[in-house]
PDB file of C-alpha atoms in Angstrom:
ATOM      1  CA  GLU A 286     -34.761  29.990 -17.520  1.00 70.00           C
ATOM      2  CA  VAL A 287     -35.730  27.844 -14.547  1.00 74.00           C
ATOM      3  CA  LYS A 288     -35.203  24.724 -16.639  1.00 78.00           C
ATOM      4  CA  ASN A 289     -31.741  25.942 -17.695  1.00 82.00           C
ATOM      5  CA  VAL A 290     -30.805  26.704 -14.098  1.00 82.00           C
ATOM      6  CA  GLU A 291     -31.925  23.246 -12.982  1.00 84.00           C
ATOM      7  CA  GLU A 292     -29.899  21.616 -15.768  1.00 84.00           C
ATOM      8  CA  GLU A 293     -26.820  23.647 -14.829  1.00 83.00           C
ATOM      9  CA  ARG A 294     -27.294  22.735 -11.152  1.00 85.00           C
ATOM     10  CA  LYS A 295     -27.522  19.047 -12.101  1.00 86.00           C
ATOM     11  CA  LYS A 296     -24.317  19.286 -14.181  1.00 84.00           C
ATOM     12  CA  VAL A 297     -22.459  21.016 -11.350  1.00 85.00           C
ATOM     13  CA  THR A 298     -23.681  18.409  -8.848  1.00 86.00           C
ATOM     14  CA  GLU A 299     -22.488  15.596 -11.138  1.00 86.00           C
ATOM     15  CA  LYS A 300     -19.079  17.241 -11.530  1.00 84.00           C
ATOM     16  CA  ILE A 301     -18.750  17.650  -7.757  1.00 83.00           C
ATOM     17  CA  GLY A 302     -19.606  13.965  -7.343  1.00 82.00           C
ATOM     18  CA  ILE A 303     -16.932  12.960  -9.852  1.00 78.00           C
ATOM     19  CA  ILE A 304     -14.319  15.151  -8.117  1.00 77.00           C
ATOM     20  CA  GLU A 305     -15.187  13.669  -4.718  1.00 77.00           C
ATOM     21  CA  GLN A 306     -14.892  10.131  -6.122  1.00 72.00           C
ATOM     22  CA  LEU A 307     -11.492  10.932  -7.632  1.00 70.00           C
ATOM     23  CA  LYS A 308     -10.286  12.301  -4.286  1.00 68.00           C
ATOM     24  CA  LYS A 309     -11.554   9.192  -2.520  1.00 67.00           C
ATOM     25  CA  ASN A 310      -9.816   6.902  -5.032  1.00 62.00           C
ATOM     26  CA  GLN A 311      -6.584   8.846  -4.649  1.00 59.00           C
ATOM     27  CA  GLN A 312      -6.502   8.355  -0.880  1.00 60.00           C
ATOM     28  CA  GLY A 313      -6.201   4.565  -1.146  1.00 65.00           C
ATOM     29  CA  PRO A 314      -2.724   4.364  -2.703  1.00 77.00           C
ATOM     30  CA  VAL A 315      -1.457   7.200  -0.505  1.00 79.00           C
ATOM     31  CA  ARG A 316      -2.713   5.463   2.651  1.00 82.00           C
ATOM     32  CA  LEU A 317      -1.233   2.140   1.504  1.00 85.00           C
ATOM     33  CA  LEU A 318       2.221   3.610   0.905  1.00 87.00           C
ATOM     34  CA  ASP A 319       2.051   5.466   4.213  1.00 88.00           C
ATOM     35  CA  GLU A 320       1.221   2.249   6.087  1.00 88.00           C
ATOM     36  CA  ILE A 321       4.088   0.384   4.423  1.00 91.00           C
ATOM     37  CA  SER A 322       6.477   3.232   5.163  1.00 91.00           C
ATOM     38  CA  ARG A 323       5.473   3.326   8.838  1.00 91.00           C
ATOM     39  CA  ALA A 324       5.943  -0.448   9.149  1.00 93.00           C
ATOM     40  CA  LEU A 325       9.365  -0.472   7.473  1.00 94.00           C
ATOM     41  CA  PRO A 326      12.144  -0.803  10.091  1.00 94.00           C
ATOM     42  CA  ASN A 327      15.721   0.361   9.619  1.00 91.00           C
ATOM     43  CA  GLY A 328      17.719  -2.255   7.780  1.00 90.00           C
ATOM     44  CA  VAL A 329      14.868  -3.398   5.507  1.00 94.00           C
ATOM     45  CA  ASP A 330      14.396  -2.275   1.902  1.00 93.00           C
ATOM     46  CA  ILE A 331      11.637  -2.852  -0.617  1.00 94.00           C
ATOM     47  CA  THR A 332      12.769  -3.816  -4.113  1.00 94.00           C
ATOM     48  CA  SER A 333       9.359  -4.355  -5.700  1.00 94.00           C
ATOM     49  CA  LEU A 334       5.699  -3.689  -4.993  1.00 93.00           C
ATOM     50  CA  ALA A 335       2.816  -4.909  -7.133  1.00 92.00           C
ATOM     51  CA  GLU A 336      -0.961  -5.188  -6.775  1.00 86.00           C
ATOM     52  CA  ALA A 337      -3.071  -7.828  -8.480  1.00 85.00           C
ATOM     53  CA  GLY A 338      -6.650  -8.675  -7.657  1.00 81.00           C
ATOM     54  CA  GLY A 339      -6.602  -6.790  -4.377  1.00 80.00           C
ATOM     55  CA  VAL A 340      -3.457  -8.562  -3.151  1.00 90.00           C
ATOM     56  CA  ILE A 341      -0.277  -6.564  -2.589  1.00 91.00           C
ATOM     57  CA  ASN A 342       3.000  -8.398  -3.269  1.00 94.00           C
ATOM     58  CA  LEU A 343       6.228  -7.035  -1.807  1.00 95.00           C
ATOM     59  CA  ALA A 344       9.804  -8.184  -2.235  1.00 96.00           C
ATOM     60  CA  GLY A 345      12.905  -6.801  -0.651  1.00 95.00           C
ATOM     61  CA  GLU A 346      16.003  -7.268   1.434  1.00 94.00           C
ATOM     62  CA  GLY A 347      16.930  -6.965   5.071  1.00 93.00           C
ATOM     63  CA  PHE A 348      20.213  -7.003   6.951  1.00 92.00           C
ATOM     64  CA  THR A 349      18.937  -9.628   9.389  1.00 91.00           C
ATOM     65  CA  ASN A 350      16.135 -12.150   9.469  1.00 91.00           C
ATOM     66  CA  GLU A 351      14.900 -10.447  12.661  1.00 93.00           C
ATOM     67  CA  ASP A 352      14.506  -7.180  10.736  1.00 94.00           C
ATOM     68  CA  VAL A 353      12.353  -8.954   8.147  1.00 94.00           C
ATOM     69  CA  VAL A 354      10.233 -10.559  10.886  1.00 94.00           C
ATOM     70  CA  ARG A 355       9.822  -7.154  12.569  1.00 95.00           C
ATOM     71  CA  PHE A 356       8.588  -5.717   9.253  1.00 95.00           C
ATOM     72  CA  VAL A 357       6.027  -8.515   8.902  1.00 95.00           C
ATOM     73  CA  ASP A 358       4.874  -8.017  12.504  1.00 95.00           C
ATOM     74  CA  ASN A 359       4.538  -4.262  11.922  1.00 95.00           C
ATOM     75  CA  LEU A 360       2.428  -4.887   8.813  1.00 94.00           C
ATOM     76  CA  LYS A 361       0.223  -7.312  10.762  1.00 94.00           C
ATOM     77  CA  ALA A 362      -0.347  -4.631  13.407  1.00 93.00           C
ATOM     78  CA  SER A 363      -1.786  -2.159  10.876  1.00 91.00           C
ATOM     79  CA  PRO A 364      -5.574  -1.780  10.985  1.00 90.00           C
ATOM     80  CA  TYR A 365      -5.572  -1.164   7.198  1.00 88.00           C
ATOM     81  CA  LEU A 366      -3.842  -4.414   6.218  1.00 90.00           C
ATOM     82  CA  SER A 367      -4.968  -8.019   6.513  1.00 92.00           C
ATOM     83  CA  GLU A 368      -3.826 -11.533   5.673  1.00 93.00           C
ATOM     84  CA  VAL A 369      -0.131 -10.627   5.887  1.00 94.00           C
ATOM     85  CA  TYR A 370       1.813 -13.684   4.745  1.00 94.00           C
ATOM     86  CA  LEU A 371       5.590 -14.058   4.487  1.00 93.00           C
ATOM     87  CA  SER A 372       5.925 -16.461   1.569  1.00 92.00           C
ATOM     88  CA  GLU A 373       9.699 -16.683   1.239  1.00 91.00           C
ATOM     89  CA  THR A 374      12.970 -15.703   2.858  1.00 92.00           C
ATOM     90  CA  SER A 375      16.436 -16.628   1.711  1.00 93.00           C
ATOM     91  CA  GLN A 376      19.944 -15.721   2.698  1.00 92.00           C
ATOM     92  CA  ALA A 377      22.234 -14.260   0.044  1.00 90.00           C
ATOM     93  CA  GLN A 378      25.721 -12.824  -0.275  1.00 89.00           C
ATOM     94  CA  VAL A 379      25.876  -9.348  -1.853  1.00 85.00           C
ATOM     95  CA  GLU A 380      29.189  -7.490  -2.128  1.00 87.00           C
ATOM     96  CA  GLY A 381      30.584  -9.455   0.772  1.00 87.00           C
ATOM     97  CA  TYR A 382      27.584  -8.888   3.046  1.00 88.00           C
ATOM     98  CA  GLU A 383      25.015 -11.421   4.124  1.00 92.00           C
ATOM     99  CA  ILE A 384      21.458 -10.223   3.516  1.00 93.00           C
ATOM    100  CA  TYR A 385      18.027 -11.774   3.734  1.00 95.00           C
ATOM    101  CA  ARG A 386      15.717 -11.554   0.741  1.00 95.00           C
ATOM    102  CA  TYR A 387      12.001 -11.817   1.362  1.00 96.00           C
ATOM    103  CA  LYS A 388       8.696 -12.018  -0.458  1.00 96.00           C
ATOM    104  CA  LEU A 389       5.409 -11.322   1.245  1.00 96.00           C
ATOM    105  CA  GLN A 390       1.831 -10.525   0.425  1.00 95.00           C
ATOM    106  CA  PHE A 391      -1.164  -8.959   2.119  1.00 94.00           C
ATOM    107  CA  LYS A 392      -4.520  -7.398   1.411  1.00 92.00           C
ATOM    108  CA  TYR A 393      -5.221  -3.717   1.745  1.00 86.00           C
ATOM    109  CA  LYS A 394      -8.647  -3.080   3.236  1.00 81.00           C
ATOM    110  CA  GLY A 395      -9.020   0.132   1.243  1.00 65.00           C
ATOM    111  CA  LEU A 396      -8.875  -1.592  -2.170  1.00 49.00           C
TER     112      LEU A 396
END
């Protein structure tokens, strides 16, 4: 009986460890999206978000170039993000409005 109890205790401990790891892994994407959301100023939208090899790539549009720069500065100020790099901005005409399209990348320290 003691052996069975020890085996059951070991199984329960392993299951608790797996659950804790899953919770920890879940926090990363939630924290990342929260940081991006907090950094996003009015007038800036995100059209795509992708992660590859620990690098996050974002693309989107802003009403002004200053709004895009403010977004980049806000991302740089986050303690969870590093190596924020604005790789491209371009002006475009959409439905009679001038907008600024951007592409940027950064690393998330939680990945």
